[in-house]
Short mmCIF file of C-alpha atoms in Angstrom, two decimals:
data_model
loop_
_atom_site.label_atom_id
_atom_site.label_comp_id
_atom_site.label_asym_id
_atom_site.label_seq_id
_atom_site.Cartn_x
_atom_site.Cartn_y
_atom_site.Cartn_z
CA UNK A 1 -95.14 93.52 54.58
CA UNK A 2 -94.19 94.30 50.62
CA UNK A 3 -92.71 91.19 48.74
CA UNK A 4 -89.30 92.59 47.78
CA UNK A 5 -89.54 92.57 43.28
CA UNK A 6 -85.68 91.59 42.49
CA UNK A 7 -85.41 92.98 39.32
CA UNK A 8 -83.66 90.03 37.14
CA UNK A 9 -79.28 90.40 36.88
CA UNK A 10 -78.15 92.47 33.57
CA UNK A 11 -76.48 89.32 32.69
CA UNK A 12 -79.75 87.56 32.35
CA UNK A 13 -79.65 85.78 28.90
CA UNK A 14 -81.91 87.44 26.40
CA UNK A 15 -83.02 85.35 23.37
CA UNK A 16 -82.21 86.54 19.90
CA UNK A 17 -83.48 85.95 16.03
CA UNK A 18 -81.65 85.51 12.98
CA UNK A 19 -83.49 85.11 9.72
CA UNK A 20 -81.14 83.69 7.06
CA UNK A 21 -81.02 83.19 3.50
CA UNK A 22 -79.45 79.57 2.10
CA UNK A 23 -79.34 80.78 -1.62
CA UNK A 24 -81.29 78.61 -4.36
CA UNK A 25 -78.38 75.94 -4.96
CA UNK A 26 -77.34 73.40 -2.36
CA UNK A 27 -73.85 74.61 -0.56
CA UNK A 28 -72.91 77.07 -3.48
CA UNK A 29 -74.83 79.97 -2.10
CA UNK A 30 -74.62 80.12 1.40
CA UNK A 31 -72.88 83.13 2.70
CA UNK A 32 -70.10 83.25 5.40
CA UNK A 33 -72.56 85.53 7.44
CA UNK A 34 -75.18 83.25 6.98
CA UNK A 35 -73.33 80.33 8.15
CA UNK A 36 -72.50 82.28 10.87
CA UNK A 37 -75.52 82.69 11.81
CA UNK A 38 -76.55 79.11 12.17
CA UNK A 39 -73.37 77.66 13.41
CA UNK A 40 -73.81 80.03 16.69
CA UNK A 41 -77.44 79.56 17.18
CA UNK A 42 -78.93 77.24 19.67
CA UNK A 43 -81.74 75.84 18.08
CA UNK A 44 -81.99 76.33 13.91
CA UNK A 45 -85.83 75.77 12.27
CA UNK A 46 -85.48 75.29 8.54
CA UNK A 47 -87.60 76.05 5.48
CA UNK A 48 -85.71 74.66 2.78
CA UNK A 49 -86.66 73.42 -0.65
CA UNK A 50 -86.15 69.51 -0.17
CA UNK A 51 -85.24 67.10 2.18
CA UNK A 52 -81.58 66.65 0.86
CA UNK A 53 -81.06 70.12 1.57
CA UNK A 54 -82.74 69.70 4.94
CA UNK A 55 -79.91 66.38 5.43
CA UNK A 56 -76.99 68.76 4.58
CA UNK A 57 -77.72 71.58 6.88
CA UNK A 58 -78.37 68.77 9.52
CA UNK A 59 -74.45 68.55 9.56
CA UNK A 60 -73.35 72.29 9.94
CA UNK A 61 -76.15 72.02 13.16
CA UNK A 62 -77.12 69.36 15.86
CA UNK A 63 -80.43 71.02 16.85
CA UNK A 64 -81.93 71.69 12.79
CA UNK A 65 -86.07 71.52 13.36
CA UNK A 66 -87.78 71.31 9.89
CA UNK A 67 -90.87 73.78 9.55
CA UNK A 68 -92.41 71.37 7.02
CA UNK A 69 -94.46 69.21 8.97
CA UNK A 70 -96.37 72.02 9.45
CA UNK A 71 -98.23 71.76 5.95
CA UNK A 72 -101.15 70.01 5.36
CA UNK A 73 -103.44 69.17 2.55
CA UNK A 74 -106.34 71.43 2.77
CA UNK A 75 -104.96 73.50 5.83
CA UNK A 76 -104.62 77.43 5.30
CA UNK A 77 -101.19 78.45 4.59
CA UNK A 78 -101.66 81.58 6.80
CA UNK A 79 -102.25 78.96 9.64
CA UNK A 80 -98.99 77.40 8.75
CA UNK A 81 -97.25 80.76 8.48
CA UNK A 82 -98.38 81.82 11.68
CA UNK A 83 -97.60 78.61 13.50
CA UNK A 84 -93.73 78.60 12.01
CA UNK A 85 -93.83 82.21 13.89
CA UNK A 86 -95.07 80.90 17.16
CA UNK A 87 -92.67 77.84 17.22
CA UNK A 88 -89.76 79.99 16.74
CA UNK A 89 -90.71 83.01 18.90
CA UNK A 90 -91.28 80.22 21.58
CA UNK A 91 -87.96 79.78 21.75
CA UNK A 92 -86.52 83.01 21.50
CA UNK A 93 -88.55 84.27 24.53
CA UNK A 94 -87.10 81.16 26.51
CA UNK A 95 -83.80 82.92 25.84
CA UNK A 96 -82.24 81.22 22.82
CA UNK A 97 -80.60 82.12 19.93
CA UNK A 98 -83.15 80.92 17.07
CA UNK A 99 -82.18 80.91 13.07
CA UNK A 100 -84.75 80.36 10.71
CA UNK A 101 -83.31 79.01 7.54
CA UNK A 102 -84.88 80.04 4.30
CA UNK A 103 -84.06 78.45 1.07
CA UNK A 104 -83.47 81.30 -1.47
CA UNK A 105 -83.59 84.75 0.29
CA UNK A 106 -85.86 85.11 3.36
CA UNK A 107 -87.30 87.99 2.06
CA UNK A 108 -88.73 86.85 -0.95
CA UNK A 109 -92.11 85.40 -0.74
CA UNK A 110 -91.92 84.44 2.80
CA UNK A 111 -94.17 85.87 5.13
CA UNK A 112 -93.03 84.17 7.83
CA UNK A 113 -89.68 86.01 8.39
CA UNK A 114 -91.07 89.37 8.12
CA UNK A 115 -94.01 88.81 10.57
CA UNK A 116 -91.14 86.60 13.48
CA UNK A 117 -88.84 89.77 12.69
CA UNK A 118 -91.28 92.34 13.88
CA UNK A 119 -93.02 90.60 16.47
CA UNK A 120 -89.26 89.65 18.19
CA UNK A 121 -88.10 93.11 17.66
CA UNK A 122 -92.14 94.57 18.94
CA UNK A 123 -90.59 92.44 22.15
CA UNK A 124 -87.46 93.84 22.98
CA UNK A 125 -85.55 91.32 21.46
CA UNK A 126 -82.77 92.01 18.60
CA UNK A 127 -83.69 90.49 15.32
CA UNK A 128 -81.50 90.67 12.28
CA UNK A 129 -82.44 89.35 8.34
CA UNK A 130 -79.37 88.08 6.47
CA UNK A 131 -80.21 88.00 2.79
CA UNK A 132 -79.61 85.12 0.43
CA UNK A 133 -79.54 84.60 -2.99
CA UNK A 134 -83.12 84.34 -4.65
CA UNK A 135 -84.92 82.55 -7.44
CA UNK A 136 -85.41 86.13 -8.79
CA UNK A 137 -81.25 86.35 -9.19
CA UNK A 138 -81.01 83.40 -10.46
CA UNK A 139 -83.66 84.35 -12.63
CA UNK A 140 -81.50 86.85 -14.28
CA UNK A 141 -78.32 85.05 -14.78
CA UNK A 142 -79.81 81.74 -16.28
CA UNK A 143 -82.03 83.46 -18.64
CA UNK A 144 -79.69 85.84 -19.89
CA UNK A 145 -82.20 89.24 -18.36
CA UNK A 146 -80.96 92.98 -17.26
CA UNK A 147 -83.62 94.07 -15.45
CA UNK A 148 -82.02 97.87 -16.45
CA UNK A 149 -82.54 97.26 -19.72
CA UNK A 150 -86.58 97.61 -20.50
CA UNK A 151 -87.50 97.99 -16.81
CA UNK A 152 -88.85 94.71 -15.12
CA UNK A 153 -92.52 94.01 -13.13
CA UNK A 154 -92.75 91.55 -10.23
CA UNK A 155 -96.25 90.11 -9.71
CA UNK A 156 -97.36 87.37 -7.72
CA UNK A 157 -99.67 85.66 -10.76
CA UNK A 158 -103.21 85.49 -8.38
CA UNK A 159 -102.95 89.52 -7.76
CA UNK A 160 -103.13 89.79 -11.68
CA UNK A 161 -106.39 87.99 -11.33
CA UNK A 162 -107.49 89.80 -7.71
CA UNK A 163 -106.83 93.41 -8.28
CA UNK A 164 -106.81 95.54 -11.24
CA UNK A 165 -103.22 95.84 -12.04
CA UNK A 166 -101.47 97.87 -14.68
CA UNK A 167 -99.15 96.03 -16.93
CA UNK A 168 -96.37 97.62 -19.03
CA UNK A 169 -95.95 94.87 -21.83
CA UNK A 170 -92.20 97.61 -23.45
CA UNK A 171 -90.91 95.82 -20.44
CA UNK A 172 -90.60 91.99 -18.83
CA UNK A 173 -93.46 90.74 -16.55
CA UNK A 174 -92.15 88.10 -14.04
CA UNK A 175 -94.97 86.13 -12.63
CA UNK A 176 -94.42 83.89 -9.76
CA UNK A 177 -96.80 80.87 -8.29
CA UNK A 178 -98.56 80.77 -11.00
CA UNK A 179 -98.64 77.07 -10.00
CA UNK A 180 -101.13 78.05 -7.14
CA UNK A 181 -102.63 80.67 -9.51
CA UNK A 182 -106.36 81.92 -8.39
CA UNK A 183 -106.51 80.00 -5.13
CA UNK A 184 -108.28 82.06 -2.56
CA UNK A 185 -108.40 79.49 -0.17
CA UNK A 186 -104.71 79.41 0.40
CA UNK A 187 -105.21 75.86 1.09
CA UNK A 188 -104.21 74.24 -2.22
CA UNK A 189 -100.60 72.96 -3.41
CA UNK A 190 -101.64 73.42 -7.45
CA UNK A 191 -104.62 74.65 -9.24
CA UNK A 192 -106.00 73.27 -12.46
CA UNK A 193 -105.22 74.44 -16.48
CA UNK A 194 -108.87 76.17 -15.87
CA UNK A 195 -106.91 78.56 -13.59
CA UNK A 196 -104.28 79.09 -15.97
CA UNK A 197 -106.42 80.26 -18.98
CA UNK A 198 -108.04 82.92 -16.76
CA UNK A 199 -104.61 84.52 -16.03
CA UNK A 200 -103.99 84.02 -20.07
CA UNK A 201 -107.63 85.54 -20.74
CA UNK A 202 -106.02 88.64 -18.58
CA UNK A 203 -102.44 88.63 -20.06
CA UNK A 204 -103.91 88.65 -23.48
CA UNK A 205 -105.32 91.61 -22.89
CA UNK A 206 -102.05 93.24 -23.45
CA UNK A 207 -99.92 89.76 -25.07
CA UNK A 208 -100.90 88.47 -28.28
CA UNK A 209 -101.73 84.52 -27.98
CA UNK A 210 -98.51 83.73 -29.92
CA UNK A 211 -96.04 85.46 -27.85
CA UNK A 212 -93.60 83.28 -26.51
CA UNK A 213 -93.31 82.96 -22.77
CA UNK A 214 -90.66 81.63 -20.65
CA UNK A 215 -91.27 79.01 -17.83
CA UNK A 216 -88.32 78.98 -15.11
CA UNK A 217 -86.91 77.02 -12.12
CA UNK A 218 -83.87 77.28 -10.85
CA UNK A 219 -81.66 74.57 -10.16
CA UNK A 220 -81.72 73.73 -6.14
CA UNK A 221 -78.59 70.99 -6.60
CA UNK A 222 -74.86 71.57 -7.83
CA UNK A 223 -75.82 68.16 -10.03
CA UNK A 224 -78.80 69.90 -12.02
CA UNK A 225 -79.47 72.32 -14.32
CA UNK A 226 -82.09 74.97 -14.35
CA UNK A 227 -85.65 73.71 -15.90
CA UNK A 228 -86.20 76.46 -19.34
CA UNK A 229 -89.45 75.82 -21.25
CA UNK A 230 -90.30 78.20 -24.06
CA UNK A 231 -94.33 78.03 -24.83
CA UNK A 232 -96.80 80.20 -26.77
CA UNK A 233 -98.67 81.96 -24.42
CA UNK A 234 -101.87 80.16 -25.03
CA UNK A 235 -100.40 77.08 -24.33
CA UNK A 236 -99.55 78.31 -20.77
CA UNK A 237 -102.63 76.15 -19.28
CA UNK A 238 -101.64 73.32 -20.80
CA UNK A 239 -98.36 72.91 -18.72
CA UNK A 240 -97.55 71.19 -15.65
CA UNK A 241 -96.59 73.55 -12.73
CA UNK A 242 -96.16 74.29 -9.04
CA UNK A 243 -95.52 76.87 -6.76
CA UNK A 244 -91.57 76.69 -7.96
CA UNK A 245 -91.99 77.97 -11.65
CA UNK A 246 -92.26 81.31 -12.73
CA UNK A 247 -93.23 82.58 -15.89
CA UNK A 248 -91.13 85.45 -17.57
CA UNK A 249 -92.76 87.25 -20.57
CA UNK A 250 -90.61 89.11 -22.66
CA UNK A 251 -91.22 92.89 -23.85
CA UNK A 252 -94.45 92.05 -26.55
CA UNK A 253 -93.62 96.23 -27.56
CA UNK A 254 -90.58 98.63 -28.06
CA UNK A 255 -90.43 101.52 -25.91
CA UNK A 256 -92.12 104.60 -27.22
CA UNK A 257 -90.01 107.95 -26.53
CA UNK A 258 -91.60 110.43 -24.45
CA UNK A 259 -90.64 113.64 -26.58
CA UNK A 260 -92.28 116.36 -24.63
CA UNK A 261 -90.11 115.46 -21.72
CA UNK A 262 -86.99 114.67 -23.88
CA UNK A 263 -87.56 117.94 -25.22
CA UNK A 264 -87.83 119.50 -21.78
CA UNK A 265 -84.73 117.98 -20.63
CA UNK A 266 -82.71 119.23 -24.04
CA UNK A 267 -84.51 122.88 -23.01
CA UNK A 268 -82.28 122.57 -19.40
CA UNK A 269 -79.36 121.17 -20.61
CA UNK A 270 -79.03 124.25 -23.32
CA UNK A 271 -79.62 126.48 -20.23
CA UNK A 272 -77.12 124.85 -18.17
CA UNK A 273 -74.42 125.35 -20.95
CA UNK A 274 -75.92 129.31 -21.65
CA UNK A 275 -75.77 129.74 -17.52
CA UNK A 276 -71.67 128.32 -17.47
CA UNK A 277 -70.84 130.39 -20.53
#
């Protein structure tokens, strides 16, 4: 005789994914949708930038499970990556609502979020990304930058050194992790001046050696400000980073007018204005 399959009740719990952004500075950027978010999850896994935040998020949540322990000195970050997806996609198939916490926006240099995102929604389960206030917005406020005004590049500092990339020095060049600069083995927390003065060896390709260059961090609590060095760009390697700064380099050239297409653009407006006549 056929077993009987009972297909399972349409009011079966499904288990659902929220991605959320907590913004750069402690309490001052979370959003009301974010908070949302992890007020009404079950379980909440957090990525944050310290263990104070970590402490303060504890008390908007009585189930907040910290993603850190995960790292380890000489383990591959992809491992790490791919184990914060597992742990949190473990839960969402169980039927819970999961949030993953993200310090800054969850977007933004997180691989993580992106790769739980599309394996939940590859699943059948919803998924949803709630953006958050990044390093890169902070970025622009605390060092006074309009990314409309000479056009901006976004690189992250090792695919300067990887891949043959073209750089447009009329405009700013934001580098981030240039901390971890050159590390291939993506098991490393820092890497060495020696790293650094490759990545100036390729800057100055298209930087003189005296251009000044600006070394950021934003502020992660109400109580600090953000961290501003101004250095030569030669004297890059000699500085102290990690994965937290960036380095901003200003435009090192004006922008040089493209007149054949200025001049084709006068050519249409003239017709426009002969055409309306």
């Amino acid at each position: 005789m056929d077993t009987l399959t009972i297909p399972p009740s349409n009011g079966a719990r499904r288990g659902s994914l929220a991605c959320v952004g907590l913004g750069m500075t402690l309490g001052s950027h979370l959003t009301p949708l974010a908070r949302s978010h992890i007020e009404q999850a079950d379980v909440v896994f957090a990525a944050l930038s310290d263990g104070v935040v970590e402490l303060w998020l504890e008390r908007m949540h009585p189930d907040v499970r910290s993603l850190h322990p995960y790292y380890a000195e000489g383990k591959s970050r992809r491992v790490t990556y791919q184990q914060w997806v597992d742990v949190m996609m473990t839960e969402v198939r169980a039927g819970k609502r999961v949030c993953g916490v993200f310090y800054g926006h969850p977007g933004v240099f997180a691989w993580s979020p992106h790769k739980v995102i599309e394996v939940a929604r590859a699943e059948g389960f919803h998924a949803h990304m709630e953006p958050g206030i990044s390093a890169e917005d902070c970025l622009y406020a605390d060092l006074g930058i309009d990314p409309g005004r000479f056009g901006c590049q976004h690189f992250e500092a090792s695919q300067l050194l990887f891949y043959e990339r073209r750089i447009d020095p009329t405009g700013y060049l934001v580098l981030w992790q240039v901390g971890l600069v050159g590390d291939l083995s993506l098991t490393r927390f820092t890497t060495g001046s020696a790293y650094r003065q490759v990545l100036v060896d390729v800057l100055a390709q298209d930087y003189p050696l005296d251009h000044e260059v600006l070394i950021y961090a934003a502020a992660t609590l109400p109580i600090q400000r953000p961290d501003i060095q101004r250095v030569a760009l030669r004297d890059l390697p000699t500085i102290a980073m990690t994965a937290k700064e960036t380095v901003v380099l200003p435009p090192a050239a004006p922008l040089k007018q493209n007149r054949l297409i200025r001049a084709r653009l006068a050519a249409l407006d003239e017709q426009l204005v002969a055409e309306s006549a």
